XYZ file of C-alpha atoms in Angstrom:
536
model
C 233.834 111.152 119.501
C 236.461 113.618 118.347
C 240.100 113.907 119.440
C 241.461 117.377 120.016
C 244.263 118.548 117.720
C 246.124 119.856 120.756
C 248.346 117.790 123.017
C 247.006 114.248 123.173
C 246.364 112.317 126.339
C 248.878 109.615 127.211
C 248.302 106.306 125.463
C 247.828 104.575 128.808
C 244.921 106.900 129.621
C 243.289 106.339 126.235
C 243.573 102.601 126.777
C 241.958 102.907 130.198
C 239.096 104.962 128.737
C 238.542 102.405 125.984
C 238.634 99.577 128.518
C 235.869 101.313 130.471
C 233.794 101.663 127.294
C 234.204 98.025 126.304
C 233.428 96.774 129.811
C 229.993 98.354 129.533
C 229.414 96.235 126.399
C 227.718 99.137 124.646
C 228.356 97.834 121.157
C 227.105 101.001 119.458
C 229.546 103.124 121.454
C 232.384 100.708 120.749
C 231.608 100.816 117.022
C 231.722 104.613 117.003
C 235.040 104.607 118.850
C 236.458 102.188 116.282
C 235.840 104.772 113.547
C 237.904 107.522 115.216
C 241.386 106.382 114.200
C 243.490 103.293 113.493
C 244.585 103.049 117.147
C 240.989 103.063 118.369
C 240.011 100.651 115.610
C 242.675 98.175 116.730
C 241.552 98.446 120.356
C 237.818 98.210 119.708
C 237.225 95.833 116.814
C 238.223 92.784 118.852
C 235.109 93.459 120.960
C 232.825 93.547 117.897
C 232.426 89.823 117.282
C 231.568 88.146 113.997
C 229.478 85.561 115.834
C 227.209 85.771 118.891
C 225.164 83.170 120.765
C 222.212 83.770 123.088
C 220.951 81.345 125.724
C 218.382 83.604 127.382
C 217.166 87.195 127.741
C 219.973 88.006 130.166
C 222.553 87.414 127.436
C 220.901 90.137 125.368
C 220.405 92.492 128.294
C 224.149 92.473 128.911
C 224.633 94.001 125.467
C 223.990 97.738 125.739
C 222.642 99.636 122.734
C 221.852 103.285 122.153
C 218.111 103.070 121.769
C 217.843 106.787 121.015
C 220.014 106.450 117.906
C 218.744 103.896 115.435
C 221.493 103.889 112.882
C 224.148 106.523 112.437
C 227.438 105.398 113.882
C 225.952 102.349 115.579
C 227.051 98.747 115.277
C 225.568 96.829 112.341
C 225.742 93.564 114.253
C 227.609 90.238 113.876
C 227.612 88.077 110.773
C 226.345 84.970 112.601
C 223.809 84.571 115.425
C 222.948 81.326 117.240
C 219.906 80.954 119.479
C 220.325 78.240 122.107
C 217.890 77.012 124.732
C 218.402 77.815 128.413
C 219.670 75.448 131.074
C 216.254 74.526 132.486
C 214.253 74.181 129.296
C 214.661 73.677 125.557
C 212.232 76.520 124.957
C 213.566 79.743 123.435
C 211.210 82.585 124.433
C 214.176 84.934 124.062
C 213.865 84.651 120.271
C 211.075 87.249 120.586
C 213.396 89.581 122.505
C 216.117 89.129 119.918
C 213.745 89.886 117.048
C 212.171 92.976 118.623
C 215.427 94.450 119.901
C 217.754 94.042 116.943
C 215.514 93.956 113.843
C 216.411 96.908 111.635
C 219.524 97.630 113.717
C 221.719 94.587 113.115
C 221.827 94.707 109.329
C 224.997 92.650 108.890
C 223.657 89.246 110.002
C 224.020 86.642 107.254
C 223.443 83.385 109.168
C 220.816 82.637 111.809
C 221.074 79.314 113.626
C 218.729 77.607 116.077
C 220.342 74.678 117.907
C 218.885 72.113 120.330
C 215.771 74.158 120.969
C 211.995 73.991 121.095
C 210.029 76.843 119.542
C 207.605 78.253 122.161
C 203.967 77.326 121.578
C 203.066 80.905 122.524
C 204.831 82.056 119.352
C 203.201 79.565 117.033
C 200.691 81.825 115.266
C 201.837 82.800 111.804
C 200.881 86.416 112.465
C 202.736 86.620 115.799
C 204.841 89.741 116.344
C 208.025 87.671 116.386
C 207.622 86.891 112.675
C 206.891 90.508 111.802
C 210.067 91.523 113.637
C 212.130 88.765 112.047
C 211.139 90.109 108.646
C 213.285 93.151 109.517
C 216.455 91.036 109.127
C 216.668 91.371 105.358
C 220.388 90.536 105.392
C 219.894 86.937 106.589
C 220.609 84.555 103.707
C 221.190 81.296 105.614
C 218.968 79.590 108.192
C 220.409 76.588 110.030
C 218.005 74.470 112.098
C 219.680 71.784 114.207
C 217.581 69.640 116.553
C 214.644 72.064 116.606
C 211.075 71.137 117.540
C 208.249 73.314 116.243
C 204.697 73.310 117.648
C 203.361 73.023 114.091
C 204.485 72.869 110.483
C 202.810 76.256 109.951
C 205.112 77.828 112.545
C 208.091 76.323 110.748
C 206.823 77.740 107.462
C 206.159 81.153 109.001
C 209.779 81.359 110.160
C 211.067 80.637 106.656
C 208.609 83.032 105.019
C 209.558 85.840 107.432
C 213.180 85.874 106.205
C 212.689 87.446 102.797
C 216.375 87.290 101.850
C 216.762 83.602 102.747
C 218.843 81.711 100.183
C 220.025 78.565 102.021
C 218.060 76.360 104.411
C 219.836 73.659 106.438
C 217.601 71.143 108.225
C 219.005 68.601 110.654
C 216.668 66.727 113.027
C 213.673 69.057 112.691
C 210.553 67.774 114.476
C 206.921 68.809 114.876
C 204.837 68.198 118.002
C 201.680 68.235 115.930
C 203.001 65.700 113.462
C 199.807 63.652 113.442
C 197.937 66.500 111.746
C 200.625 67.527 109.268
C 198.536 66.708 106.237
C 195.023 67.544 107.357
C 193.137 70.057 105.169
C 193.288 72.900 107.721
C 197.068 72.632 108.086
C 197.585 72.514 104.332
C 195.297 75.497 103.848
C 197.035 77.575 106.536
C 200.444 76.748 105.096
C 199.404 77.777 101.588
C 198.384 81.203 102.921
C 201.949 81.978 104.024
C 203.954 84.350 101.808
C 205.925 82.257 99.286
C 209.695 82.185 99.481
C 211.094 84.129 96.549
C 214.860 83.870 97.126
C 215.238 80.395 98.633
C 217.507 78.498 96.239
C 219.181 75.780 98.327
C 217.789 73.239 100.798
C 220.051 70.752 102.576
C 218.299 68.084 104.645
C 220.180 65.963 107.170
C 223.672 67.158 106.271
C 226.199 68.762 108.623
C 228.627 70.928 106.666
C 230.732 72.073 109.621
C 232.432 68.838 110.695
C 231.126 66.104 108.412
C 230.800 63.608 111.305
C 227.078 63.015 111.080
C 227.048 59.328 110.214
C 224.381 57.063 108.813
C 221.545 56.621 111.334
C 218.554 54.753 109.845
C 216.420 55.669 112.871
C 216.388 59.303 111.720
C 214.501 58.448 108.540
C 210.891 58.835 109.820
C 211.544 62.415 110.938
C 212.851 63.534 107.563
C 210.387 61.618 105.429
C 207.567 63.264 107.377
C 208.840 66.715 106.433
C 209.392 65.810 102.787
C 205.950 64.203 102.600
C 204.409 67.458 103.769
C 206.443 69.454 101.242
C 204.950 67.248 98.546
C 201.406 67.349 99.944
C 201.254 71.119 100.305
C 202.155 71.553 96.631
C 199.312 69.363 95.412
C 195.946 70.928 94.574
C 193.219 70.553 97.191
C 189.900 70.051 95.445
C 189.550 72.843 92.909
C 192.141 75.054 94.576
C 195.028 76.202 92.346
C 198.310 74.400 92.718
C 200.655 76.202 95.126
C 204.444 75.865 95.225
C 205.731 77.245 98.557
C 209.238 76.201 97.530
C 208.863 77.124 93.884
C 212.147 79.053 93.861
C 214.315 76.133 95.054
C 217.056 75.215 92.580
C 219.203 72.801 94.621
C 218.120 70.030 97.013
C 220.663 67.901 98.870
C 219.472 64.924 100.910
C 221.627 62.987 103.362
C 221.806 59.194 103.333
C 219.691 59.214 106.508
C 216.893 60.548 104.313
C 217.182 58.826 100.952
C 218.175 55.300 101.940
C 214.528 54.122 101.854
C 213.159 56.460 99.191
C 210.589 54.996 96.836
C 210.345 55.824 93.155
C 207.009 57.562 93.722
C 208.532 59.715 96.492
C 211.259 60.987 94.162
C 208.780 61.675 91.372
C 206.393 63.575 93.654
C 209.290 65.580 95.054
C 210.320 66.618 91.547
C 206.742 67.677 90.850
C 206.663 69.721 94.084
C 209.851 71.611 93.174
C 209.213 72.820 89.615
C 212.397 74.928 89.436
C 214.733 72.208 90.731
C 217.997 71.974 88.779
C 220.167 69.822 91.085
C 219.056 66.868 93.213
C 221.833 65.251 95.232
C 221.639 62.016 97.197
C 224.628 62.733 99.401
C 226.636 61.698 102.433
C 227.940 63.989 105.152
C 231.631 63.397 104.414
C 231.640 63.560 100.624
C 231.742 66.637 98.419
C 231.926 65.005 94.992
C 229.352 62.726 93.379
C 230.330 59.244 92.162
C 227.409 59.233 89.764
C 226.035 62.256 87.907
C 222.965 62.134 85.700
C 221.816 65.014 83.520
C 218.235 64.695 82.322
C 215.833 66.809 80.322
C 212.198 66.596 81.487
C 209.653 65.810 78.818
C 207.413 68.484 80.288
C 208.366 72.156 79.734
C 210.987 73.398 82.188
C 213.557 76.166 82.179
C 216.566 73.980 82.931
C 217.555 70.285 82.822
C 217.842 68.369 86.081
C 221.227 67.132 87.311
C 221.003 64.206 89.749
C 224.045 63.231 91.802
C 224.616 60.110 93.900
C 227.451 60.288 96.439
C 228.327 56.651 96.917
C 231.971 56.580 98.049
C 231.178 56.344 101.772
C 227.494 55.348 101.610
C 226.169 51.859 102.219
C 226.468 50.059 98.825
C 223.010 48.546 99.161
C 221.588 52.033 99.696
C 223.394 53.376 96.632
C 222.107 50.517 94.474
C 218.623 51.053 95.919
C 218.435 54.758 95.031
C 219.807 54.184 91.519
C 217.103 51.605 90.842
C 214.435 53.928 92.278
C 215.570 56.557 89.774
C 215.162 53.994 87.000
C 211.667 52.989 88.122
C 210.201 56.402 88.936
C 207.202 57.614 86.967
C 208.582 60.977 85.898
C 209.214 62.056 82.285
C 213.004 62.353 82.189
C 215.182 61.813 79.134
C 218.705 61.003 80.336
C 221.247 62.852 78.204
C 224.450 62.458 80.238
C 225.852 59.972 82.742
C 229.188 60.257 84.555
C 230.028 57.282 86.745
C 233.004 56.200 88.868
C 234.024 52.642 87.990
C 235.512 50.553 90.806
C 237.239 47.167 90.540
C 234.423 44.886 91.550
C 236.263 42.583 93.927
C 233.489 42.482 96.524
C 229.828 41.575 96.278
C 228.833 44.939 97.757
C 230.660 46.785 94.969
C 229.019 44.549 92.392
C 225.625 45.758 93.652
C 226.467 49.343 92.680
C 228.131 48.359 89.400
C 225.120 46.336 88.333
C 222.754 49.189 89.213
C 224.827 51.681 87.180
C 224.828 49.241 84.272
C 221.028 49.046 84.462
C 220.811 52.848 84.547
C 222.903 53.257 81.402
C 220.778 50.684 79.588
C 217.622 52.384 80.876
C 218.797 55.683 79.365
C 218.627 54.051 75.949
C 218.923 56.106 72.752
C 218.637 59.475 74.532
C 222.059 58.983 76.189
C 224.509 61.220 74.316
C 227.463 61.692 76.695
C 228.920 58.892 78.814
C 231.781 59.506 81.228
C 233.530 56.660 83.059
C 236.039 57.474 85.773
C 238.341 54.627 86.721
C 239.059 54.320 90.417
C 241.168 51.767 92.216
C 239.352 51.304 95.511
C 237.159 53.132 97.960
C 240.104 54.008 100.187
C 241.471 56.360 97.543
C 241.281 60.109 98.006
C 238.026 61.840 97.059
C 237.098 61.076 93.477
C 236.311 63.891 91.078
C 235.359 63.765 87.378
C 238.281 65.995 86.481
C 240.234 65.637 89.717
C 243.722 64.552 90.579
C 242.996 61.287 92.408
C 242.125 58.407 90.104
C 243.734 54.976 90.131
C 243.276 51.773 88.162
C 244.612 48.596 89.694
C 242.122 46.149 88.191
C 242.690 43.531 85.524
C 240.768 43.328 82.260
C 238.373 40.639 83.425
C 237.156 42.929 86.206
C 236.086 45.537 83.653
C 234.079 42.998 81.684
C 231.385 43.334 84.332
C 230.796 46.882 83.026
C 228.703 46.023 79.982
C 227.314 49.546 79.784
C 226.584 49.794 76.125
C 223.610 47.618 75.287
C 220.694 49.614 73.834
C 222.657 52.894 73.994
C 224.323 55.071 71.399
C 226.344 57.792 73.110
C 228.223 60.051 70.707
C 230.649 61.331 73.356
C 232.714 59.048 75.596
C 235.010 60.220 78.412
C 237.389 57.820 80.133
C 239.354 59.396 82.968
C 241.874 57.934 85.386
C 243.678 55.638 82.919
C 247.029 54.137 83.813
C 249.975 54.088 81.394
C 248.959 50.735 79.883
C 245.584 52.131 78.667
C 244.134 48.812 79.810
C 240.947 50.298 81.223
C 240.260 52.466 78.180
C 240.887 49.595 75.748
C 238.683 47.216 77.689
C 235.819 49.714 77.862
C 236.082 50.537 74.157
C 235.998 46.841 73.294
C 232.440 46.655 74.666
C 231.003 49.076 72.136
C 228.751 47.342 69.637
C 226.999 50.248 67.897
C 230.270 52.131 67.228
C 228.353 55.414 67.161
C 230.882 57.423 69.172
C 232.126 60.553 67.441
C 234.252 61.968 70.288
C 236.557 60.157 72.725
C 238.285 61.936 75.609
C 240.947 59.930 77.483
C 242.567 61.419 80.561
C 245.400 59.704 82.410
C 246.166 59.581 86.082
C 249.480 61.275 87.051
C 252.367 59.459 85.374
C 256.063 59.314 86.198
C 259.049 59.468 83.814
C 259.436 55.709 84.275
C 255.964 55.179 82.748
C 257.041 56.384 79.282
C 257.716 52.950 77.840
C 254.478 51.448 79.117
C 252.603 54.533 77.923
C 254.089 54.157 74.448
C 252.909 50.549 74.210
C 249.489 51.362 75.644
C 248.878 54.292 73.294
C 249.990 52.256 70.286
C 247.390 49.607 71.136
C 244.801 52.337 71.707
C 245.633 53.690 68.248
C 244.659 50.312 66.820
C 241.459 50.001 68.856
C 240.204 53.405 67.662
C 240.360 52.582 63.978
C 237.807 54.435 61.815
C 236.924 51.090 60.247
C 235.533 50.068 63.644
C 234.308 53.416 65.012
C 232.653 54.682 61.838
C 231.609 58.082 63.256
C 234.810 58.923 65.125
C 235.974 62.451 64.293
C 237.656 63.685 67.468
C 240.067 62.143 70.006
C 241.370 64.172 72.938
C 244.251 62.922 75.099
C 245.296 64.480 78.414
C 248.538 63.299 80.026
C 249.676 64.536 83.407
C 253.001 63.673 84.934
C 254.060 63.922 88.554
C 256.939 66.249 89.375
C 258.947 66.790 92.547
C 259.267 70.479 91.738
C 256.726 73.034 90.541
C 258.904 74.462 87.737
C 258.794 72.351 84.584
C 260.697 73.049 81.385
C 258.621 73.669 78.282
C 260.982 71.373 76.398
C 260.046 68.414 78.580
C 256.326 68.981 78.102
C 256.857 69.225 74.359
C 258.670 65.870 74.431
C 255.711 64.240 76.190
C 253.280 65.730 73.660
C 255.438 64.458 70.777
C 255.515 60.985 72.368
C 251.714 60.859 72.530
C 251.308 61.989 68.926
C 253.899 59.528 67.616
C 252.185 56.617 69.384
C 248.796 57.640 67.951
C 250.202 58.008 64.445
C 247.167 56.665 62.596
C 244.749 58.966 64.388
C 247.134 61.882 63.879
C 247.491 61.226 60.148
C 243.726 61.042 59.711
C 243.271 64.371 61.492
C 241.193 62.736 64.226
C 243.653 63.505 67.022
C 242.257 66.912 67.852
C 244.069 67.843 71.060
C 246.932 66.513 73.155
C 247.219 68.194 76.545
C 250.388 67.591 78.563
C 251.045 69.310 81.860
C 252.418 68.643 85.348
C 249.934 67.964 88.121
C 251.019 70.847 90.327
C 251.052 73.524 87.644
C 248.809 76.552 88.044
C 245.653 76.057 85.991
C 245.933 79.635 84.762
C 249.247 78.731 83.118
C 248.328 75.292 81.892
C 250.215 74.742 78.618
C 248.429 72.657 76.024
C 249.854 71.241 72.812
């Protein structure tokens, strides 16, 4: 479309013309109009949606396209597409229409979602035209399957294999009508013949990222364990056949509590074998984004990267958290645990003691290979989300509550991190008192946000900490790092005041400072921009 350089039509007439174009829902024509000028762009772009949903073929027929022109000037499609089932059936035969009509034309789609649907049995063959057409959507990087039933596991695999650019796979309540034959030789053989996924890096099973309201439902476990069992089985050699890894590119696997609450040690080990490139394994909950327990391990067998295992226990059932930690201890997989970061709660309830005891067993299980131990003091499970280096850590427990954390038997970590200390340094002193091997060379203590009124208590606490960290006790200690944050009612903080806090810390740790062990004292307000974080 081109506008004459002569006298223009009245704006009202242009608006009427554009209204007529948009009413026809010819998205290619609307897209071309939007490129004419800023006025047309403003009028037209609101009709070019970022997300579209289709319930049946009629929904797609209402969208007009210029079939004669396959690219130039046409619409590149939405960013998100959802395929729903129709009113009378959960079947989605219109997925074939979608694939044949828009493959190669809608090149902007990033997310494809199937919700509350049943994949048609007529489209179950791996070589069906629908999969060939779906392979034309090279831009799709995320596939979200919510309450979807497939006629076979091979059909499910064919869908994943067809999307060559797929990076993230979300699975929530995925079922198979032919579940009784999931692991028979013919099914395994057919699945192994599918093209392997080369770009799939992330799999999330049983987790809803949109609203976080998917609670713990033990009844969902059989569905998920069936899928994971097949993932393991298909990666194992069949007779003399070579080992095949359909998910060999996967780096990150996140499992919801609905999945892992009954996991056995052998299940975890076989899953690690089936995913040879796995770098992060998270036992998560739907409403938590930060792990309460992080384990970094190096496999004894050759691998490119170490494995980081996270357990998200803040809102999970304590017995389930303790269960999965013990399954990690018992699994027959060659892992050498190098690092452990754990949130430490005041163990006032029996359920909390379950988790604390399991973490204690894990640290002891790590043994001599454990090099870096991080303990993050937290007041109670009603606190804001915990993070290893976050802003929300509290310590309200007395010393006798920390004595249940006898983490240090049979271990010799050289690096110790204690975060979330209060001004009294009680938690840090109590934890340090449990060390028997005294092999630590680096100690990092980070305080929760302090107020001006905490200065006196901080002075006394640091002075006692200075005594606890004597080189005569910790023979290998060469580095102590202290981070103090103080709460402010305003964002602007004078450099002079921060310098005073830093001087206070150094004066209270006089012995460490004189010996040159006090390597870094960081003082900054909580609300300050990290890019301008002054350190002293």
